[in-house]
CSV table of C-alpha atoms in Angstrom, one decimal:
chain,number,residue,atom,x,y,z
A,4,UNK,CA,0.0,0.0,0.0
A,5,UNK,CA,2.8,2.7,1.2
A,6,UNK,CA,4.5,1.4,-2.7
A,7,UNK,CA,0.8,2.6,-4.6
A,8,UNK,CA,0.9,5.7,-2.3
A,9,UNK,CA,4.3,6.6,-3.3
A,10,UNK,CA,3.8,6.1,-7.2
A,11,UNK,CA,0.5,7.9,-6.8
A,12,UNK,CA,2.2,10.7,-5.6
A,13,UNK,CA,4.8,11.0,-7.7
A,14,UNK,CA,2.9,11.1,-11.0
A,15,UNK,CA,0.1,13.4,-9.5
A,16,UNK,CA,3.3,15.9,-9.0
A,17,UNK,CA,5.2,14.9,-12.5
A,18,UNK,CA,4.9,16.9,-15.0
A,19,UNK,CA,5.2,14.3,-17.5
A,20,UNK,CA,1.7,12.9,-17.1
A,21,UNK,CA,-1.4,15.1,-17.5
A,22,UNK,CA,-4.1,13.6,-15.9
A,23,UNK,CA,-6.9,15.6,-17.7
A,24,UNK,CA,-5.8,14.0,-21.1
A,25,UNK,CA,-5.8,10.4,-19.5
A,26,UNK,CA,-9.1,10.6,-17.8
A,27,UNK,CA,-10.4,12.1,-21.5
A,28,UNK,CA,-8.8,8.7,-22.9
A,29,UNK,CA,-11.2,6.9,-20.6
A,30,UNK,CA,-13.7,8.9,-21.7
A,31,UNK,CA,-13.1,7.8,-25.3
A,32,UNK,CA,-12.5,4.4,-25.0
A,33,UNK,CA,-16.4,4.0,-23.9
A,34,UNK,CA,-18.6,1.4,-22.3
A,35,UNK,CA,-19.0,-0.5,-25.7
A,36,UNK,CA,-15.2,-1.1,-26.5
A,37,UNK,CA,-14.5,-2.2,-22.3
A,38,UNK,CA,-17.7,-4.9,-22.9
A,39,UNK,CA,-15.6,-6.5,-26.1
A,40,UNK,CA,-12.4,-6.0,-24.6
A,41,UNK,CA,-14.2,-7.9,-21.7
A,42,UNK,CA,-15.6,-10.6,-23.8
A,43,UNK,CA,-11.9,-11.4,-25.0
A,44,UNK,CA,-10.7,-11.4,-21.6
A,45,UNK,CA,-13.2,-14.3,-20.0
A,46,UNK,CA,-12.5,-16.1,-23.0
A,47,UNK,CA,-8.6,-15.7,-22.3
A,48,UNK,CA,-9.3,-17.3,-19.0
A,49,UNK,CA,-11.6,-20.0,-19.8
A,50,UNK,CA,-9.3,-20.7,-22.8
A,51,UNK,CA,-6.6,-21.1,-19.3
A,52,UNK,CA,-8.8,-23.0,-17.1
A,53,UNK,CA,-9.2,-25.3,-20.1
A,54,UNK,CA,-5.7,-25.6,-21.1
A,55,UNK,CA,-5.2,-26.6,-17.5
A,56,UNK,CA,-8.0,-29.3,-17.3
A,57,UNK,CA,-6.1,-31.0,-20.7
A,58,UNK,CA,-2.7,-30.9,-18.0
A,59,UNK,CA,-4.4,-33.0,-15.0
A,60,UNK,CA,-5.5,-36.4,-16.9
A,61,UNK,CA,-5.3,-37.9,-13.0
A,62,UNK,CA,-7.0,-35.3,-11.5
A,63,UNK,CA,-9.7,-35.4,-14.1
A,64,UNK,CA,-10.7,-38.4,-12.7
A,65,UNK,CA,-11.1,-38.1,-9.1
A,66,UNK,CA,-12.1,-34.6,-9.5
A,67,UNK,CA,-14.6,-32.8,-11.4
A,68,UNK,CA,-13.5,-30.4,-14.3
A,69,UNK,CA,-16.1,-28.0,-13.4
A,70,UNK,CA,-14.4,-28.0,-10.1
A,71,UNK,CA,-11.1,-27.6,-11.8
A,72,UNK,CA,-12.0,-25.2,-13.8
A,73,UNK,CA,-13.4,-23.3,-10.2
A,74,UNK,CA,-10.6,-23.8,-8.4
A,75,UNK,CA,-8.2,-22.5,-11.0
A,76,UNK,CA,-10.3,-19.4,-12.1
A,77,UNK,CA,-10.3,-18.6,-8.2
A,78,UNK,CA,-6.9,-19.0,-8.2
A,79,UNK,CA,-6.1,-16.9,-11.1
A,80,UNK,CA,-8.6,-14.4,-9.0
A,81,UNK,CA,-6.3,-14.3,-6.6
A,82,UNK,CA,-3.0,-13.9,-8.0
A,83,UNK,CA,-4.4,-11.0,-8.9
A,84,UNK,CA,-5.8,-9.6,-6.3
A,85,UNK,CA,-3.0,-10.5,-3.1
A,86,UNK,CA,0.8,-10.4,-4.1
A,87,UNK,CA,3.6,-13.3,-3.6
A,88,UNK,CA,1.5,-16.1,-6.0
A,89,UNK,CA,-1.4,-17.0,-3.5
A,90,UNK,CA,-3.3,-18.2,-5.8
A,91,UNK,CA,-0.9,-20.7,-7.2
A,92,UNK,CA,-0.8,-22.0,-2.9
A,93,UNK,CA,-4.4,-21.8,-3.4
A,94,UNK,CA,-4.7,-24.1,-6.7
A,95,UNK,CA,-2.3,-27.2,-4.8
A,96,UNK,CA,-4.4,-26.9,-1.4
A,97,UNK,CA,-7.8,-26.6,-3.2
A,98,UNK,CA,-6.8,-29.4,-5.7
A,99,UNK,CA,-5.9,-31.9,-2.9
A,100,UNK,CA,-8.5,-31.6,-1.2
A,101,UNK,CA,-11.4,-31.9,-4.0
A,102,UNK,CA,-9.6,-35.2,-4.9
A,103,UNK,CA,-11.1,-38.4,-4.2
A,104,UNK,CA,-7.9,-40.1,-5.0
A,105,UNK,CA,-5.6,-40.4,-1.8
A,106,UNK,CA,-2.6,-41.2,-4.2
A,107,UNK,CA,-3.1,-37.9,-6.0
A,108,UNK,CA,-0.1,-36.1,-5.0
A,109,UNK,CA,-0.2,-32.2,-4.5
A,110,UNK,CA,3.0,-32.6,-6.1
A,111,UNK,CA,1.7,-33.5,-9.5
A,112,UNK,CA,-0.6,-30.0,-9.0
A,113,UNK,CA,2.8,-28.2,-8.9
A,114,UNK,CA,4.7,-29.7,-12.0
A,115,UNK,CA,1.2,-29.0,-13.6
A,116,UNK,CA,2.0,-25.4,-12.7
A,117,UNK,CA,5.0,-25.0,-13.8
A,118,UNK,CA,4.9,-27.2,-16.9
A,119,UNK,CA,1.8,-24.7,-18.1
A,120,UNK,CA,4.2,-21.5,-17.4
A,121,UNK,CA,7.0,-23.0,-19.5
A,122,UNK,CA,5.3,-24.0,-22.5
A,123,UNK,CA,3.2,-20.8,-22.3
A,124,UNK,CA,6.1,-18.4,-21.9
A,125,UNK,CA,7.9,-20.6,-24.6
A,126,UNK,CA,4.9,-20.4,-26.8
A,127,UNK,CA,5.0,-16.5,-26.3
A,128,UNK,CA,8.8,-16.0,-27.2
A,129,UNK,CA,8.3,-18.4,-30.3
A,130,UNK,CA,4.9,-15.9,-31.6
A,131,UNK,CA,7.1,-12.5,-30.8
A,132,UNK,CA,9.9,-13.9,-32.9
A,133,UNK,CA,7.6,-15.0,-35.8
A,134,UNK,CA,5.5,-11.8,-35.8
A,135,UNK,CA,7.4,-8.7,-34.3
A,136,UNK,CA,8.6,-6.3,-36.9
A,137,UNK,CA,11.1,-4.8,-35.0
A,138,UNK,CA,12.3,-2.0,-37.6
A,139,UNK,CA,9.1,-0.5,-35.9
A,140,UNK,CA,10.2,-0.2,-32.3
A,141,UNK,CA,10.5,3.3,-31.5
A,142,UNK,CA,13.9,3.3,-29.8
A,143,UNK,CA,16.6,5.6,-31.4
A,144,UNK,CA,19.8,3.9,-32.8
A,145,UNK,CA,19.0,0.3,-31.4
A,146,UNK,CA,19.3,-3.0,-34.3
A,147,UNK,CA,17.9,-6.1,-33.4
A,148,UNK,CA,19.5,-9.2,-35.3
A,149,UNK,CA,17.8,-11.0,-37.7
A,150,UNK,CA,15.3,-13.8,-36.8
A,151,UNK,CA,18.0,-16.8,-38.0
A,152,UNK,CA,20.3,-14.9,-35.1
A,153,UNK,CA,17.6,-14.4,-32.4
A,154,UNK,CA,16.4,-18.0,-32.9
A,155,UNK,CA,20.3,-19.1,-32.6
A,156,UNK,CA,20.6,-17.5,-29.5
A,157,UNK,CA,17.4,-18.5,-27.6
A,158,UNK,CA,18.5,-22.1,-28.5
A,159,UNK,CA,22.2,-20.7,-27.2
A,160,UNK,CA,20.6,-19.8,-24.1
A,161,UNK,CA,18.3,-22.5,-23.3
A,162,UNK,CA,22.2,-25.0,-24.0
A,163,UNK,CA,23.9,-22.8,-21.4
A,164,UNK,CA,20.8,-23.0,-18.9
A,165,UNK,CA,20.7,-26.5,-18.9
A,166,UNK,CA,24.5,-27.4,-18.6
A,167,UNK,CA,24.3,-25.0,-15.5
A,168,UNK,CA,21.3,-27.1,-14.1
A,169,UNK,CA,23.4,-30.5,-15.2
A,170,UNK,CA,26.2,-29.6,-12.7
A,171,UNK,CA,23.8,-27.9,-10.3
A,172,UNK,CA,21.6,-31.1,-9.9
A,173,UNK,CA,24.9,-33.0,-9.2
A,174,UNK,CA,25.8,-30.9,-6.4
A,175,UNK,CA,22.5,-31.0,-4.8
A,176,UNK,CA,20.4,-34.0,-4.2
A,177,UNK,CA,17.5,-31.7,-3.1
A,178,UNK,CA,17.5,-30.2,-6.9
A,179,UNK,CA,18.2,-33.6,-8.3
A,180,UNK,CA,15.1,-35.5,-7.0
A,181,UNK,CA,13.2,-31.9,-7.9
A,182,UNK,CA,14.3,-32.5,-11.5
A,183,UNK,CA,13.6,-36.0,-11.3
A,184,UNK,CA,9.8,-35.7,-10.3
A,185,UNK,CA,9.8,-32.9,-12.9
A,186,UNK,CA,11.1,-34.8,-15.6
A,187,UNK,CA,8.7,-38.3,-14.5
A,188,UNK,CA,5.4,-35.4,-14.3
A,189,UNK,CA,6.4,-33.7,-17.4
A,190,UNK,CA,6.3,-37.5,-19.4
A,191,UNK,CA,3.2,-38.6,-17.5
A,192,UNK,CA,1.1,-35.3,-18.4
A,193,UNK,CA,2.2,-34.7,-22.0
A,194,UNK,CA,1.6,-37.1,-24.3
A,195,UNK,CA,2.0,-35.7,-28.1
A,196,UNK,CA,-1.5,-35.1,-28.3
A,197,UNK,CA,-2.0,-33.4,-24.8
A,198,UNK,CA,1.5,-31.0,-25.9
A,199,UNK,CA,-0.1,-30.4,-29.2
A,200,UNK,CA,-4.0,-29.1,-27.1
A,201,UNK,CA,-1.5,-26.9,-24.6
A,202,UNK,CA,0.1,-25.0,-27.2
A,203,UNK,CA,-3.2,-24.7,-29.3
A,204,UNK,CA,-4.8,-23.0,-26.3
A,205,UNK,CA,-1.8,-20.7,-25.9
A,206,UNK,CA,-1.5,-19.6,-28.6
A,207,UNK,CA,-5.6,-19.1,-28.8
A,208,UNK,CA,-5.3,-17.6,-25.1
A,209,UNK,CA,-2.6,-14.7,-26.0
A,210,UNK,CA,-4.4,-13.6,-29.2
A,211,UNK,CA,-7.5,-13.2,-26.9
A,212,UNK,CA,-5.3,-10.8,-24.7
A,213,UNK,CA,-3.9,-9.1,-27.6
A,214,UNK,CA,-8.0,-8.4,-28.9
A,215,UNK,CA,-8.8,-7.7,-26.0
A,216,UNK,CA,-5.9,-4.6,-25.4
A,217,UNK,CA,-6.8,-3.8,-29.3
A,218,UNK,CA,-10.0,-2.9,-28.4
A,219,UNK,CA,-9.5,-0.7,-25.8
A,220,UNK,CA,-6.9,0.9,-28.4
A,221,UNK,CA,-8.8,1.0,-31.2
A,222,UNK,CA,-11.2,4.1,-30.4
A,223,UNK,CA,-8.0,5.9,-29.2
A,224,UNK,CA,-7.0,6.0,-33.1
A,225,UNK,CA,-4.1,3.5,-31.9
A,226,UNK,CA,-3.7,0.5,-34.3
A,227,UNK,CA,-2.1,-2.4,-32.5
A,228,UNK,CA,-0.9,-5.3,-34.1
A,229,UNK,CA,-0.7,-8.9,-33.0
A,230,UNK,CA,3.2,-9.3,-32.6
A,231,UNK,CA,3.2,-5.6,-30.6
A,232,UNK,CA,1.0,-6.6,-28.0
A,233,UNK,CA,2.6,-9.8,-27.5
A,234,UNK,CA,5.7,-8.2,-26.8
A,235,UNK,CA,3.7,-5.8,-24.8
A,236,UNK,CA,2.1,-8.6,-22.9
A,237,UNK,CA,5.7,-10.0,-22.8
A,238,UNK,CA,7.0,-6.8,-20.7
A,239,UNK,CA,3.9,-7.3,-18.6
A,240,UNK,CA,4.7,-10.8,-17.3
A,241,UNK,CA,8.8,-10.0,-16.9
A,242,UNK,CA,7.0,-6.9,-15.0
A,243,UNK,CA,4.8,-8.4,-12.3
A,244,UNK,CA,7.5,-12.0,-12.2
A,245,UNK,CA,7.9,-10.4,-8.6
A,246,UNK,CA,4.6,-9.3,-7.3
A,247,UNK,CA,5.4,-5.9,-5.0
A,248,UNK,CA,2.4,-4.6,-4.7
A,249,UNK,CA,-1.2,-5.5,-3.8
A,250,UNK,CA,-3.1,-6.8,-7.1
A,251,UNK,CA,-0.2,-5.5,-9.3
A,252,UNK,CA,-1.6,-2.5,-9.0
A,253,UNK,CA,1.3,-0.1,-10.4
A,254,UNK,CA,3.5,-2.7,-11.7
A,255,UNK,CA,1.3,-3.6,-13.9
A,256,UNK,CA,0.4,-0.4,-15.4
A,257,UNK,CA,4.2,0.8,-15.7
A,258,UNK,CA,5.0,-2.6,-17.7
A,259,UNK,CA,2.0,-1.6,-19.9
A,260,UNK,CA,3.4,1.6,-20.3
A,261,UNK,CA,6.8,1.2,-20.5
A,262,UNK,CA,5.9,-1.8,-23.6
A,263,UNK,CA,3.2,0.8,-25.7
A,264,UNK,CA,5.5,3.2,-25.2
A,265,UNK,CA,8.1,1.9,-27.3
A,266,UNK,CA,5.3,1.3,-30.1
A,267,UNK,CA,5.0,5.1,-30.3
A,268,UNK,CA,1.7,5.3,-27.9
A,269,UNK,CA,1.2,8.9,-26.3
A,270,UNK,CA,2.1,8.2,-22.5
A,271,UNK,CA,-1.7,9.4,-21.3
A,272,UNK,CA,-2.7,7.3,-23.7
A,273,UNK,CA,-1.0,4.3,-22.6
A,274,UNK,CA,-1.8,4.9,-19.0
A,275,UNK,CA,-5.3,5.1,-20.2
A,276,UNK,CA,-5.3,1.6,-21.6
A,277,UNK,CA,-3.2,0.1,-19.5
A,278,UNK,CA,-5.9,1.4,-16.5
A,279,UNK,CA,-8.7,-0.4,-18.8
A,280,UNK,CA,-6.6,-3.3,-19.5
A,281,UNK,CA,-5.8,-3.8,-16.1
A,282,UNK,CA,-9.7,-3.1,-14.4
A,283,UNK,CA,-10.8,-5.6,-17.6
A,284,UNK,CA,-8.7,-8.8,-16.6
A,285,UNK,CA,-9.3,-8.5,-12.8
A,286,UNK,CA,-13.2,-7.8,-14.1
A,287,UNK,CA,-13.5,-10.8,-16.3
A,288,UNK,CA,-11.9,-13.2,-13.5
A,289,UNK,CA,-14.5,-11.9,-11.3
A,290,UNK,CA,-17.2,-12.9,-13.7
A,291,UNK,CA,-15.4,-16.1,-14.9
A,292,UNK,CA,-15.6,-17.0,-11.3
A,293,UNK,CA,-18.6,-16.2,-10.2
A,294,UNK,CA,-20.2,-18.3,-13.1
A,295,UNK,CA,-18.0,-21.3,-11.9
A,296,UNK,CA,-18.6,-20.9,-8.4
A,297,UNK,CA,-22.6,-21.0,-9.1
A,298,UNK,CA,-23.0,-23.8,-11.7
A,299,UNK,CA,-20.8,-26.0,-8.6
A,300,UNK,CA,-23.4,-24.6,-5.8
A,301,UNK,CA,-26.3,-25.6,-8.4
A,302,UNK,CA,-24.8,-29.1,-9.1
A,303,UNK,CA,-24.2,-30.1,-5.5
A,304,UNK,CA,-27.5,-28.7,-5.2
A,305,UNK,CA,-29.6,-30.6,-7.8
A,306,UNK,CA,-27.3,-33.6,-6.5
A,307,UNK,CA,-28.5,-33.2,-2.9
A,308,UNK,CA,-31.6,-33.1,-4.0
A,309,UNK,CA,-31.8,-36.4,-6.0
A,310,UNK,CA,-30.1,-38.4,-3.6
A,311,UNK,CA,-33.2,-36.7,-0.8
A,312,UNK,CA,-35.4,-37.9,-3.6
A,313,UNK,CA,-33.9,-41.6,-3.6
């Protein structure tokens, strides 16, 4: 809270910002644009809740997928709303316990987790590479190599990372069995087929962000294109990695603006839809979640009721 204060403060008292111009960007976005931008949104998240139910083939048999698909949508709630990844705590806990399986190990949850973030994140890089025409980037005197080069040294990268984790994992047994249980979940969950539905949905999931941000642009005279915002959505996540603050709030909105910035976006503008972008995802959880939450009351419900009835 005393980090918002602080930030609040010091843009009331820049100069650089004038309010008037991005509360007159609100104004012109309009109620029609923030409804489509929030139809994009929920289907982002059910597009993730989704993309999460293909991940747990155990869990999709001793619990529900309605129930998954509440328990992650809460979750997702939640990461937004309280800092240090709460939700993800959340997902494990929840997940256990709605199991009927007492084998079903809240350590198959977590590879889950973090199998989604890599292929995701992965499946992000990969689009920005393919689509980002970065002669447009509006940063003076900077060359970017050319995609042959940026490909050779992601694959460079990714070499170096995992001979460090090689010797790493040799020095610690703690890491080792980690890798291990990694390595046995990430063979048990992703079969060809399953991969092939994960990175389906996330690529379907990050064009539904990038519609959803074009929208909220669009009546701004701002004309974003699919490979800016996903480098846009890019600075976001690298942004809020570390949650500081409560619900993002500020983090988020400087990544935001510090990404359509570099597209040639008007700061007040950029607040301005980074503010809409920002109320629309937390919005859509809220509604995703809601909907989830009352079609599981209504099924335990009508459940209740026919076993009365029996």
């Amino acid at each position: 809270m005393l980090i918002v204060a602080v930030l609040v403060a010091v843009l009331i008292k820049s100069n650089a910002v004038s309010w008037e111009n991005v509360f007159q960007s609100l104004r012109g976005i309009g109620i029609q644009n923030l409804l489509l931008a929030l139809c994009m949104s929920v289907s982002q998240y059910l597009c993730i809740a989704i993309r999460f139910v293909v991940l747990l083939p155990k869990a999709s048999a001793s619990v529900l997928r309605r129930q998954i698909c509440r328990i992650y949508t809460n979750g997702q709630l939640l990461n937004h709303l309280v800092p240090a990844r709460a939700g993800d705590l959340y997902k494990v806990i929840a997940l256990k316990s709605a199991s009927t399986d007492p084998n079903f190990s809240s350590a198959y949850v977590v590879s889950a987790l973090i199998i989604e973030r890599i292929i995701s994140t992965v499946v992000l890089v990969m689009l920005i590479l393919v689509l980002v025409d970065w002669s447009t980037l509006k940063i003076a005197d900077l060359s970017f190599p050319d995609r042959s080069e940026q490909l050779r040294t992601v694959f460079l990268f990714v070499l170096v990372l995992g001979v460090i984790l090689y010797f790493l994992q040799k020095k610690s047994k703690k890491l080792h069995d980690w890798l291990v249980e990694l390595k046995r979940s990430f063979f048990t969950i992703l079969s060809l087929r399953r991969f092939l539905l994960i990175v389906g949905f996330s690529i379907v999931m990050w064009t539904f962000e990038v519609l959803s941000m074009k929208f909220v642009a669009a009546p701004l005279g701002i004309d974003l294109q699919l490979g800016q915002g996903l480098f846009v959505l890019f600075l976001l996540n690298v942004g809020i990695a570390v949650p500081v603050t409560l619900g993002n709030i500020g983090t988020y909105e400087a990544a935001l603006v510090v990404g359509l910035t570099l597209w040639g976006v008007e700061t007040n503008e950029a607040i301005a839809i980074a503010l809409s972008h920002h109320s629309v995802q937390v919005l859509s959880l809220v509604v995703l979640s809601a909907s989830f939450n009352t079609l599981v009351y209504l099924f335990k419900g009508e459940k209740n009721r026919g076993q009365y009835t029996f």
